[in-house]
Short mmCIF file of C-alpha atoms and ligand atoms in Angstrom, two decimals:
data_model
loop_
_atom_site.label_atom_id
_atom_site.label_comp_id
_atom_site.label_asym_id
_atom_site.label_seq_id
_atom_site.Cartn_x
_atom_site.Cartn_y
_atom_site.Cartn_z
CA MET P 1 -27.81 -38.47 -104.38
CA TRP P 2 -27.55 -41.55 -102.22
CA SER P 3 -25.07 -40.03 -99.83
CA ARG P 4 -27.32 -37.02 -99.29
CA VAL P 5 -30.29 -39.20 -98.61
CA LYS P 6 -28.33 -41.39 -96.23
CA LYS P 7 -27.09 -38.34 -94.40
CA TYR P 8 -30.67 -37.22 -93.96
CA PHE P 9 -31.76 -40.53 -92.52
CA LYS P 10 -28.85 -40.43 -90.10
CA LYS P 11 -29.72 -36.93 -89.03
CA SER P 12 -33.35 -37.67 -88.27
CA ASN P 13 -32.39 -40.83 -86.38
CA MET P 14 -34.48 -42.99 -88.57
CA PRO P 15 -34.21 -46.66 -87.77
CA ALA P 16 -32.49 -48.63 -90.46
CA LYS P 17 -35.66 -50.47 -91.33
CA ALA P 18 -37.18 -47.25 -92.57
CA LEU P 19 -34.44 -46.91 -95.13
CA PRO P 20 -35.80 -47.78 -98.52
CA GLN P 21 -33.92 -50.66 -100.05
CA ARG P 22 -33.72 -48.88 -103.35
CA LEU P 23 -34.63 -45.57 -104.74
CA GLN P 24 -35.63 -47.13 -108.01
CA PRO P 25 -39.13 -45.80 -108.35
CA ARG P 26 -42.00 -47.85 -109.57
CA ILE P 27 -43.19 -46.30 -112.81
CA LEU P 28 -46.75 -46.73 -113.94
CA SER P 29 -47.08 -46.12 -117.64
CA ARG P 30 -50.13 -44.41 -119.13
CA SER P 31 -51.95 -47.70 -119.62
CA GLU P 32 -51.42 -48.70 -115.98
CA HIS P 33 -53.31 -45.83 -114.36
CA VAL P 34 -56.47 -43.82 -114.87
CA ILE P 35 -55.13 -40.28 -115.04
CA SER P 36 -56.07 -38.56 -118.26
CA ARG P 37 -54.95 -35.08 -119.23
CA ALA P 38 -58.61 -34.26 -119.73
CA TYR P 39 -59.05 -34.24 -115.94
CA ILE P 40 -56.12 -31.99 -115.23
CA ASN P 41 -56.74 -28.31 -114.75
CA GLU P 42 -55.84 -26.47 -117.95
CA TYR P 43 -53.68 -23.94 -116.12
CA ALA P 44 -51.77 -26.66 -114.33
CA LEU P 45 -51.10 -28.25 -117.73
CA LYS P 46 -49.95 -24.91 -119.09
CA VAL P 47 -47.51 -24.51 -116.22
CA LEU P 48 -46.15 -28.04 -116.66
CA TYR P 49 -45.61 -27.62 -120.40
CA ARG P 50 -44.11 -24.17 -120.06
CA LEU P 51 -41.55 -25.32 -117.50
CA ARG P 52 -40.63 -28.26 -119.72
CA GLU P 53 -40.21 -25.97 -122.73
CA HIS P 54 -37.72 -24.00 -120.72
CA GLY P 55 -35.74 -27.12 -119.98
CA TYR P 56 -36.88 -27.70 -116.39
CA GLN P 57 -38.36 -30.81 -114.85
CA ALA P 58 -42.00 -30.39 -113.93
CA TYR P 59 -44.43 -32.81 -112.33
CA LEU P 60 -47.88 -32.74 -110.92
CA VAL P 61 -47.66 -33.90 -107.33
CA GLY P 62 -49.53 -34.30 -104.06
CA GLY P 63 -53.27 -34.29 -103.61
CA GLY P 64 -53.91 -33.67 -107.30
CA VAL P 65 -52.28 -36.93 -108.38
CA ARG P 66 -53.69 -38.84 -105.41
CA ASP P 67 -57.25 -37.70 -106.04
CA LEU P 68 -57.09 -38.28 -109.80
CA LEU P 69 -55.84 -41.82 -109.24
CA LEU P 70 -58.83 -42.35 -106.95
CA GLY P 71 -61.18 -40.95 -109.55
CA ARG P 72 -61.93 -37.93 -107.40
CA GLU P 73 -61.92 -34.31 -108.36
CA PRO P 74 -58.82 -32.67 -106.88
CA LYS P 75 -59.17 -29.57 -104.73
CA ASP P 76 -56.04 -28.02 -106.18
CA PHE P 77 -53.13 -28.89 -108.40
CA ASP P 78 -49.58 -28.57 -107.15
CA VAL P 79 -46.53 -28.60 -109.35
CA ALA P 80 -43.01 -29.63 -108.33
CA THR P 81 -39.97 -28.59 -110.34
CA ASP P 82 -36.20 -28.40 -110.27
CA ALA P 83 -36.38 -24.72 -111.26
CA THR P 84 -35.67 -22.37 -108.36
CA PRO P 85 -38.43 -19.89 -107.48
CA GLU P 86 -36.46 -17.13 -109.20
CA GLN P 87 -36.16 -19.23 -112.32
CA VAL P 88 -39.88 -19.94 -112.21
CA ARG P 89 -40.55 -16.24 -111.99
CA ARG P 90 -38.50 -15.64 -115.09
CA VAL P 91 -40.65 -18.11 -117.01
CA PHE P 92 -44.03 -16.71 -115.94
CA ARG P 93 -45.08 -13.09 -115.89
CA ASN P 94 -48.15 -13.83 -113.78
CA CYS P 95 -45.98 -15.19 -111.00
CA ARG P 96 -45.61 -14.14 -107.38
CA LEU P 97 -43.17 -15.56 -104.90
CA ILE P 98 -44.57 -16.19 -101.46
CA GLY P 99 -43.16 -17.45 -98.17
CA ARG P 100 -40.22 -15.78 -96.55
CA ARG P 101 -38.09 -18.77 -95.74
CA PHE P 102 -39.14 -21.51 -98.06
CA ARG P 103 -40.24 -19.71 -101.16
CA LEU P 104 -43.04 -20.95 -103.36
CA ALA P 105 -44.14 -19.59 -106.70
CA HIS P 106 -47.80 -18.81 -107.24
CA ILE P 107 -48.80 -18.56 -110.86
CA HIS P 108 -51.98 -16.54 -111.20
CA PHE P 109 -54.62 -17.20 -113.87
CA GLY P 110 -57.49 -14.90 -113.02
CA ALA P 111 -58.82 -16.16 -109.70
CA GLU P 112 -56.99 -19.47 -110.02
CA ILE P 113 -53.56 -20.11 -108.60
CA ILE P 114 -51.21 -22.93 -109.47
CA GLU P 115 -48.62 -23.46 -106.77
CA VAL P 116 -45.16 -24.36 -107.96
CA ALA P 117 -42.64 -25.66 -105.43
CA THR P 118 -39.00 -26.31 -106.06
CA PHE P 119 -37.90 -29.83 -105.07
CA ARG P 120 -37.02 -29.75 -101.41
CA GLY P 121 -33.72 -31.07 -100.21
CA ALA P 122 -33.15 -33.43 -97.34
CA GLY P 123 -32.11 -30.73 -94.91
CA VAL P 124 -35.31 -28.77 -94.98
CA GLU P 125 -38.21 -29.11 -92.62
CA HIS P 126 -41.39 -29.52 -94.59
CA GLY P 127 -43.44 -27.48 -92.16
CA GLU P 128 -45.10 -24.63 -93.90
CA GLU P 129 -44.06 -21.07 -93.33
CA GLY P 130 -44.43 -20.44 -89.62
CA GLY P 131 -44.73 -24.14 -88.84
CA PRO P 132 -42.59 -25.84 -86.24
CA GLY P 133 -39.26 -25.31 -87.83
CA GLY P 134 -41.58 -24.01 -90.50
CA GLY P 135 -39.50 -23.83 -93.60
CA MET P 136 -36.54 -23.53 -91.24
CA LEU P 137 -33.35 -23.52 -93.19
CA LEU P 138 -31.17 -26.16 -91.64
CA ARG P 139 -28.48 -25.71 -94.20
CA ASP P 140 -27.77 -23.50 -97.12
CA ASN P 141 -28.76 -25.91 -99.79
CA CYS P 142 -32.50 -26.15 -99.26
CA TYR P 143 -33.35 -27.43 -102.71
CA GLY P 144 -32.91 -31.01 -103.78
CA THR P 145 -33.66 -33.73 -106.25
CA ILE P 146 -37.00 -35.30 -106.98
CA GLU P 147 -36.04 -38.31 -104.84
CA GLU P 148 -35.28 -36.11 -101.85
CA ASP P 149 -38.45 -34.18 -102.49
CA ALA P 150 -40.47 -37.41 -102.45
CA LEU P 151 -39.02 -38.48 -99.11
CA ARG P 152 -39.82 -35.14 -97.47
CA ARG P 153 -43.53 -35.47 -98.17
CA ASP P 154 -45.93 -36.65 -95.50
CA PHE P 155 -47.90 -39.70 -96.64
CA THR P 156 -46.87 -42.20 -99.29
CA VAL P 157 -50.09 -41.51 -101.21
CA ASN P 158 -49.10 -37.84 -101.34
CA ALA P 159 -45.68 -38.57 -102.81
CA LEU P 160 -46.75 -39.59 -106.31
CA TYR P 161 -45.58 -37.62 -109.33
CA TYR P 162 -47.32 -37.35 -112.67
CA ASN P 163 -44.88 -36.90 -115.51
CA ILE P 164 -46.26 -34.78 -118.33
CA ASP P 165 -43.58 -36.03 -120.76
CA ASN P 166 -44.88 -39.56 -121.04
CA PHE P 167 -48.01 -39.44 -118.85
CA SER P 168 -46.53 -41.88 -116.36
CA VAL P 169 -46.88 -41.88 -112.58
CA ILE P 170 -43.68 -42.10 -110.55
CA ASP P 171 -43.86 -43.79 -107.17
CA TYR P 172 -40.82 -43.69 -104.86
CA ALA P 173 -42.52 -44.87 -101.71
CA ASP P 174 -45.05 -47.58 -102.52
CA GLY P 175 -47.74 -44.95 -102.58
CA VAL P 176 -49.74 -46.76 -105.24
CA ARG P 177 -49.86 -49.90 -103.13
CA ASP P 178 -51.13 -47.86 -100.16
CA LEU P 179 -53.61 -46.08 -102.37
CA GLU P 180 -55.03 -49.41 -103.48
CA ALA P 181 -55.16 -50.62 -99.89
CA GLY P 182 -56.84 -47.41 -98.70
CA ARG P 183 -54.02 -46.85 -96.25
CA LEU P 184 -52.42 -43.67 -94.93
CA ARG P 185 -48.82 -44.36 -94.12
CA LEU P 186 -46.21 -41.77 -93.24
CA LEU P 187 -42.94 -41.87 -95.08
CA GLY P 188 -40.08 -42.83 -92.79
CA ASP P 189 -40.32 -43.29 -89.05
CA PRO P 190 -43.76 -42.12 -87.85
CA GLU P 191 -42.60 -40.81 -84.51
CA SER P 192 -39.88 -38.57 -85.94
CA ARG P 193 -42.12 -37.39 -88.75
CA PHE P 194 -44.84 -36.38 -86.27
CA ARG P 195 -42.30 -34.70 -84.00
CA GLU P 196 -40.87 -32.86 -86.95
CA ASP P 197 -44.32 -31.53 -87.82
CA PRO P 198 -47.25 -32.37 -85.52
CA VAL P 199 -49.72 -30.93 -88.03
CA ARG P 200 -49.25 -34.20 -89.88
CA MET P 201 -51.44 -35.82 -87.19
CA LEU P 202 -54.27 -33.51 -88.20
CA ARG P 203 -53.57 -34.17 -91.85
CA ALA P 204 -53.81 -37.92 -91.19
CA VAL P 205 -57.26 -37.48 -89.69
CA ARG P 206 -58.37 -35.11 -92.43
CA PHE P 207 -57.34 -37.45 -95.23
CA ALA P 208 -58.76 -40.48 -93.42
CA ALA P 209 -62.16 -38.76 -93.24
CA LYS P 210 -62.02 -37.31 -96.72
CA LEU P 211 -60.82 -40.41 -98.54
CA GLY P 212 -62.35 -43.06 -96.28
CA PHE P 213 -58.84 -44.46 -95.71
CA PHE P 214 -57.53 -46.10 -92.58
CA ILE P 215 -54.47 -44.87 -90.78
CA ASP P 216 -51.63 -47.36 -90.70
CA PRO P 217 -51.58 -48.93 -87.19
CA GLU P 218 -48.02 -47.79 -86.48
CA CYS P 219 -48.91 -44.18 -87.31
CA GLU P 220 -52.12 -44.52 -85.37
CA GLN P 221 -50.22 -45.61 -82.29
CA GLN P 222 -47.97 -42.58 -82.55
CA ILE P 223 -50.95 -40.24 -82.82
CA TYR P 224 -52.43 -41.61 -79.60
CA GLN P 225 -49.08 -41.15 -77.89
CA HIS P 226 -48.11 -37.77 -79.23
CA SER P 227 -51.34 -35.81 -79.61
CA ALA P 228 -50.00 -33.29 -77.08
CA LEU P 229 -47.34 -32.25 -79.60
CA LEU P 230 -50.04 -30.09 -81.14
CA HIS P 231 -49.24 -27.56 -78.43
CA GLU P 232 -46.02 -26.81 -80.24
CA VAL P 233 -47.74 -25.71 -83.41
CA PRO P 234 -48.06 -21.94 -83.76
CA PRO P 235 -51.69 -20.75 -83.37
CA ALA P 236 -51.70 -19.01 -86.76
CA ARG P 237 -50.89 -22.21 -88.61
CA LEU P 238 -53.57 -24.06 -86.67
CA PHE P 239 -56.16 -21.54 -87.75
CA ASP P 240 -55.57 -22.47 -91.40
CA GLU P 241 -55.51 -26.14 -90.58
CA ILE P 242 -58.81 -25.99 -88.68
CA LEU P 243 -60.52 -24.48 -91.69
CA LYS P 244 -59.25 -27.31 -93.87
CA LEU P 245 -60.48 -29.82 -91.29
CA PHE P 246 -63.95 -28.40 -90.89
CA MET P 247 -64.64 -26.74 -94.20
CA GLY P 248 -63.75 -29.60 -96.50
CA GLY P 249 -67.21 -31.15 -96.62
CA MET P 250 -66.49 -33.96 -94.16
CA ALA P 251 -66.65 -32.04 -90.90
CA VAL P 252 -68.82 -34.51 -88.98
CA GLU P 253 -66.57 -37.45 -89.73
CA THR P 254 -63.44 -35.39 -89.12
CA PHE P 255 -64.71 -34.18 -85.76
CA ALA P 256 -65.48 -37.74 -84.66
CA LYS P 257 -61.98 -38.85 -85.62
CA MET P 258 -60.35 -35.87 -83.94
CA ARG P 259 -62.07 -36.78 -80.72
CA HIS P 260 -61.26 -40.44 -81.17
CA TYR P 261 -57.53 -39.67 -81.45
CA HIS P 262 -57.68 -37.15 -78.56
CA LEU P 263 -56.62 -34.36 -80.88
CA PHE P 264 -59.69 -32.20 -80.46
CA GLY P 265 -59.07 -31.53 -76.77
CA HIS P 266 -55.65 -30.08 -77.46
CA LEU P 267 -57.16 -27.60 -79.88
CA PHE P 268 -60.43 -26.73 -78.15
CA PRO P 269 -59.82 -27.54 -74.48
CA ASP P 270 -62.84 -25.62 -73.11
CA THR P 271 -65.19 -27.23 -75.60
CA GLU P 272 -63.75 -30.66 -74.98
CA LYS P 273 -64.31 -30.24 -71.25
CA CYS P 274 -67.99 -29.51 -71.88
CA LEU P 275 -68.32 -32.42 -74.30
CA SER P 276 -66.77 -34.93 -72.01
CA ARG P 277 -68.90 -33.77 -69.10
CA GLU P 278 -71.83 -34.12 -71.39
CA GLU P 279 -75.28 -33.35 -70.08
CA GLN P 280 -77.95 -35.52 -71.59
CA GLY P 281 -76.22 -35.50 -74.94
CA PHE P 282 -76.97 -31.88 -75.64
CA PRO P 283 -73.57 -30.17 -76.17
CA ILE P 284 -72.27 -32.83 -78.50
CA THR P 285 -75.52 -32.79 -80.43
CA PHE P 286 -75.18 -29.08 -80.94
CA VAL P 287 -71.65 -29.27 -82.34
CA VAL P 288 -72.57 -32.19 -84.58
CA ARG P 289 -75.68 -30.39 -85.84
CA ALA P 290 -73.59 -27.35 -86.66
CA LEU P 291 -71.05 -29.46 -88.52
CA GLU P 292 -73.79 -31.36 -90.38
CA ASN P 293 -75.14 -28.01 -91.41
CA THR P 294 -71.69 -26.97 -92.68
CA ASP P 295 -71.28 -30.20 -94.64
CA ARG P 296 -74.73 -29.83 -96.15
CA ARG P 297 -74.09 -26.24 -97.19
CA ILE P 298 -70.82 -27.21 -98.85
CA GLU P 299 -72.54 -30.00 -100.71
CA GLN P 300 -75.16 -27.55 -101.93
CA GLY P 301 -72.48 -25.12 -103.02
CA LEU P 302 -73.49 -22.53 -100.40
CA SER P 303 -70.97 -20.41 -98.58
CA VAL P 304 -69.66 -21.32 -95.16
CA THR P 305 -67.84 -18.86 -92.98
CA PRO P 306 -65.17 -19.42 -90.38
CA PHE P 307 -66.91 -17.17 -87.85
CA PHE P 308 -70.06 -19.29 -87.87
CA LEU P 309 -67.98 -22.41 -87.43
CA TYR P 310 -66.06 -20.97 -84.49
CA ALA P 311 -69.26 -19.55 -82.99
CA ALA P 312 -70.61 -23.10 -82.97
CA LEU P 313 -67.44 -24.83 -81.78
CA LEU P 314 -67.06 -22.44 -78.85
CA TRP P 315 -70.70 -21.91 -77.99
CA GLU P 316 -71.03 -24.45 -75.23
CA PRO P 317 -68.29 -23.09 -72.95
CA THR P 318 -69.48 -19.57 -73.70
CA ARG P 319 -73.09 -20.39 -72.94
CA ARG P 320 -72.16 -21.99 -69.64
CA ARG P 321 -70.07 -19.05 -68.59
CA TYR P 322 -72.87 -16.70 -69.66
CA GLU P 323 -75.40 -18.51 -67.54
CA ALA P 324 -73.07 -18.55 -64.56
CA LEU P 325 -72.60 -14.79 -64.88
CA LEU P 326 -76.35 -14.27 -65.21
CA ALA P 327 -76.88 -16.32 -62.10
CA ALA P 328 -74.35 -14.12 -60.36
CA GLY P 329 -76.53 -11.13 -61.19
CA GLU P 330 -74.83 -9.67 -64.26
CA PRO P 331 -77.17 -8.10 -66.83
CA SER P 332 -77.57 -10.25 -69.93
CA GLU P 333 -75.55 -8.11 -72.32
CA VAL P 334 -72.65 -7.73 -69.97
CA ALA P 335 -72.70 -11.42 -69.17
CA MET P 336 -72.50 -12.44 -72.83
CA GLU P 337 -69.77 -9.90 -73.55
CA GLU P 338 -67.75 -11.10 -70.63
CA ALA P 339 -68.28 -14.80 -71.34
CA ALA P 340 -67.24 -14.28 -74.97
CA SER P 341 -64.10 -12.39 -73.96
CA GLU P 342 -63.04 -15.03 -71.48
CA VAL P 343 -63.58 -17.97 -73.80
CA LEU P 344 -61.95 -16.28 -76.79
CA ALA P 345 -58.97 -15.10 -74.76
CA ARG P 346 -58.26 -18.67 -73.75
CA GLN P 347 -58.96 -20.08 -77.18
CA ILE P 348 -56.59 -17.82 -79.09
CA GLN P 349 -53.70 -19.12 -77.06
CA ARG P 350 -54.19 -22.32 -79.04
CA ILE P 351 -55.61 -21.19 -82.34
CA SER P 352 -55.52 -17.65 -83.60
CA ILE P 353 -58.81 -16.17 -84.70
CA PRO P 354 -58.30 -13.04 -86.80
CA ARG P 355 -60.40 -10.07 -85.77
CA ARG P 356 -62.34 -10.10 -89.00
CA PHE P 357 -63.78 -13.38 -87.74
CA SER P 358 -63.88 -12.84 -84.00
CA LEU P 359 -65.95 -9.66 -84.31
CA PRO P 360 -68.86 -11.19 -86.27
CA LEU P 361 -68.59 -14.30 -84.11
CA ARG P 362 -69.16 -12.21 -80.98
CA GLU P 363 -72.08 -10.52 -82.67
CA ILE P 364 -73.77 -13.86 -83.35
CA TRP P 365 -73.47 -14.69 -79.67
CA ALA P 366 -74.51 -11.23 -78.49
CA LEU P 367 -77.70 -11.43 -80.55
CA GLN P 368 -78.80 -14.77 -79.11
CA PRO P 369 -80.58 -13.44 -75.99
CA ARG P 370 -82.43 -10.94 -78.15
CA PHE P 371 -84.43 -13.70 -79.82
CA TYR P 372 -86.36 -13.93 -76.57
CA GLN P 373 -87.45 -10.32 -76.79
CA ARG P 374 -90.55 -10.50 -78.89
CA ARG P 375 -92.47 -7.45 -77.75
CA GLY P 376 -93.19 -4.28 -79.68
CA LYS P 377 -90.54 -3.18 -82.15
CA GLN P 378 -87.84 -5.40 -80.77
CA PRO P 379 -88.18 -8.25 -83.30
CA GLU P 380 -88.06 -5.82 -86.22
CA ARG P 381 -85.01 -4.15 -84.80
CA LEU P 382 -83.32 -7.50 -84.46
CA ILE P 383 -84.19 -8.42 -88.05
CA GLY P 384 -82.65 -5.15 -89.19
CA HIS P 385 -79.32 -6.01 -87.60
CA PRO P 386 -76.65 -6.67 -90.24
CA ARG P 387 -75.72 -9.94 -88.54
CA PHE P 388 -79.32 -11.11 -88.14
CA ARG P 389 -79.23 -13.87 -90.74
CA ALA P 390 -76.25 -15.65 -89.22
CA ALA P 391 -77.59 -15.17 -85.70
CA TYR P 392 -80.99 -16.54 -86.79
CA ASP P 393 -79.41 -19.63 -88.38
CA PHE P 394 -77.43 -20.09 -85.19
CA MET P 395 -80.59 -19.86 -83.07
CA LEU P 396 -82.30 -22.46 -85.29
CA LEU P 397 -79.38 -24.80 -84.75
CA ARG P 398 -79.69 -24.38 -81.00
CA ALA P 399 -83.36 -25.30 -81.30
CA THR P 400 -82.58 -28.34 -83.47
CA ALA P 401 -80.11 -29.54 -80.89
CA GLY P 402 -82.77 -29.16 -78.19
CA GLU P 403 -81.03 -26.38 -76.34
CA ILE P 404 -83.93 -23.96 -76.68
CA GLU P 405 -87.66 -24.39 -77.09
CA SER P 406 -88.86 -25.19 -80.57
CA GLU P 407 -91.73 -22.77 -79.85
CA LEU P 408 -89.26 -19.90 -80.07
CA ALA P 409 -87.76 -21.11 -83.35
CA ASP P 410 -91.24 -21.66 -84.82
CA TRP P 411 -92.30 -18.18 -83.78
CA TRP P 412 -89.33 -16.65 -85.61
CA ARG P 413 -89.91 -18.77 -88.69
CA GLN P 414 -93.49 -17.54 -88.84
CA MET P 415 -92.37 -14.00 -88.19
CA LEU P 416 -90.01 -14.10 -91.16
CA GLU P 417 -92.49 -15.82 -93.45
CA GLY P 418 -95.50 -13.73 -92.51
CA GLY P 419 -93.64 -10.45 -92.17
CA GLU P 420 -95.45 -9.63 -88.97
CA PRO P 421 -95.17 -10.92 -85.44
CA PRO P 422 -97.35 -13.94 -84.72
CA PRO P 423 -99.11 -13.96 -81.37
CA VAL P 424 -96.96 -14.82 -78.41
CA SER P 425 -98.49 -16.86 -75.66
CA GLN P 426 -98.78 -14.93 -72.39
CA SER P 427 -96.19 -16.94 -70.54
CA ALA P 428 -93.74 -16.81 -73.43
CA ALA P 429 -94.15 -13.05 -73.80
CA GLU P 430 -92.96 -12.55 -70.30
CA GLU P 431 -90.06 -14.83 -70.71
CA ARG P 432 -86.69 -13.32 -70.31
CA PRO P 433 -83.66 -15.25 -71.39
CA THR P 434 -82.66 -15.51 -67.79
CA ARG P 435 -85.93 -17.14 -66.88
CA LYS P 436 -86.48 -19.39 -69.83
CA LYS P 437 -87.90 -22.81 -69.16
CA ARG P 438 -85.16 -25.32 -69.14
CA ARG P 439 -85.41 -28.66 -70.75
CA ARG P 440 -82.69 -29.93 -68.53
CA PRO P 441 -83.97 -29.86 -64.99
CA ARG P 442 -80.60 -31.04 -63.70
CA ARG P 443 -79.15 -27.65 -64.55
CA ARG P 444 -81.73 -25.71 -62.64
CA LYS P 445 -80.23 -23.76 -59.81
CA PRO P 446 -81.88 -24.66 -56.52
CA ALA P 447 -82.56 -20.98 -55.70
CA ARG P 448 -84.50 -20.52 -58.91
CA ALA P 449 -86.36 -23.77 -58.76
CA SER P 450 -88.05 -22.73 -55.56
P1 ATP Q 501 -55.63 -31.35 -100.38
O1 ATP Q 501 -55.10 -30.25 -101.24
O2 ATP Q 501 -56.63 -32.22 -101.05
O3 ATP Q 501 -56.03 -30.91 -99.04
P2 ATP Q 501 -52.90 -32.23 -100.49
O4 ATP Q 501 -52.28 -33.55 -100.22
O5 ATP Q 501 -52.73 -31.68 -101.85
O6 ATP Q 501 -54.41 -32.36 -100.10
P3 ATP Q 501 -51.65 -29.82 -99.62
O7 ATP Q 501 -51.72 -29.16 -98.30
O8 ATP Q 501 -52.20 -29.13 -100.82
O9 ATP Q 501 -52.34 -31.23 -99.43
O10 ATP Q 501 -50.12 -30.17 -99.86
C1 ATP Q 501 -49.63 -30.62 -101.11
C2 ATP Q 501 -48.57 -31.69 -100.89
O11 ATP Q 501 -47.46 -31.16 -100.14
C3 ATP Q 501 -49.03 -32.89 -100.08
O12 ATP Q 501 -49.67 -33.83 -100.88
C4 ATP Q 501 -47.72 -33.41 -99.52
O13 ATP Q 501 -47.03 -34.14 -100.48
C5 ATP Q 501 -46.95 -32.13 -99.24
N1 ATP Q 501 -47.16 -31.64 -97.87
C6 ATP Q 501 -48.06 -30.72 -97.46
N2 ATP Q 501 -47.98 -30.51 -96.14
C7 ATP Q 501 -47.01 -31.30 -95.69
C8 ATP Q 501 -46.42 -31.55 -94.40
N3 ATP Q 501 -46.88 -30.92 -93.32
N4 ATP Q 501 -45.42 -32.45 -94.32
C9 ATP Q 501 -44.98 -33.09 -95.43
N5 ATP Q 501 -45.48 -32.92 -96.64
C10 ATP Q 501 -46.47 -32.04 -96.80
MG1 MG Q 502 -53.30 -29.84 -102.58
#
């Protein structure tokens, strides 16, 4: 065991100081921690017991243990075992193996899935499938011992194991101490761990926002220095990661931290450009309002969709391009179509956006100018559009952020409540989106102002 671990440290050029003095774990017995079986998902318990019955080691690990120790409700429960994926499959009928390179077992219980991972050995990158070196097999023996598995994890607080045999918590990396201190500390040398998998920088920010923890100063320093490493992460993996960042209920806080650590700009460069060249606080207000809205919906148990989120995150660059094209004489529909295509084409070089999301997202944008058309049958036609509800919510957000007149939002509210179009003031009725009164005189083009 020791020789394998030492070899690993040599390979990743870890400074000697990062070498743990001992691999004697700290063991917290049942009376020394707050985890009770009553809080553990019944299916996760079933999986743990079943693996044990078949003579395998099985532990609860990761966020599940971390959150339970903090008295929080875990999002999911992950299991780590010494059984290989094939062995796991033989134990469970309701099991599917996923991942091409590093295989994981998913045990299905109705809609619930318990993920079972075989202990990872020292030679394996921990990046998920498709990650940088994602699951890349650096040598044949990709499975390892629990100690090796612990050292491959990202943060010390994520490397705690709950042992179902005696209800103890096993801590190889001083994770409990960090948990008590509210500290996120990477295992090993921060720079090499971030290089190995830059997504860990995003995970640091996500956990900091979610748990209210601080990032260890040494890790923090490395994030400032290496934020550009995010460019090496495949766009498909970033798509998943973005959803975790913004759909976890702490989007506002997460966004603020992402900007603070200069991570946001590497993911949404067009948006960042608009935010940093902020005009009277509007663009940033809009994004924050949208994220507040997402957080509120999650708290209320309402659904949130990735396309609405992306529509909001990318609206500002799209809107600016749209207005520039309008000013250049393009008809409104063409201008929006074109602006959307340009912004999305650039964006997907960083983060992939599957078509099932980019299509409705474009529809939300395309419908925006139509809220200005309040004559005759036009409002009813707009209401009948399958994407009306999302587009309407989006328009309300724009009004809340001060981008469009509240008169317009009020009119639509009344229209929906009353079922028939309220009167439109003469000047407003003649408004076209291209001619709308601007609240930001600075943006007014000199030709139009005259
Ligand atoms: P949550 O599920 O609440 O978002 P989590 O810590 O459980 O948080 P998961 O993505 O479910 O996060 O991963 C489970 C565990 O796998 C982590 O706790 C960590 O130990 C390990 N892990 C996940 N991603 C990485 C990574 N990129 N590098 C190293 N270890 C990782
Ligand atoms: Mg988890």
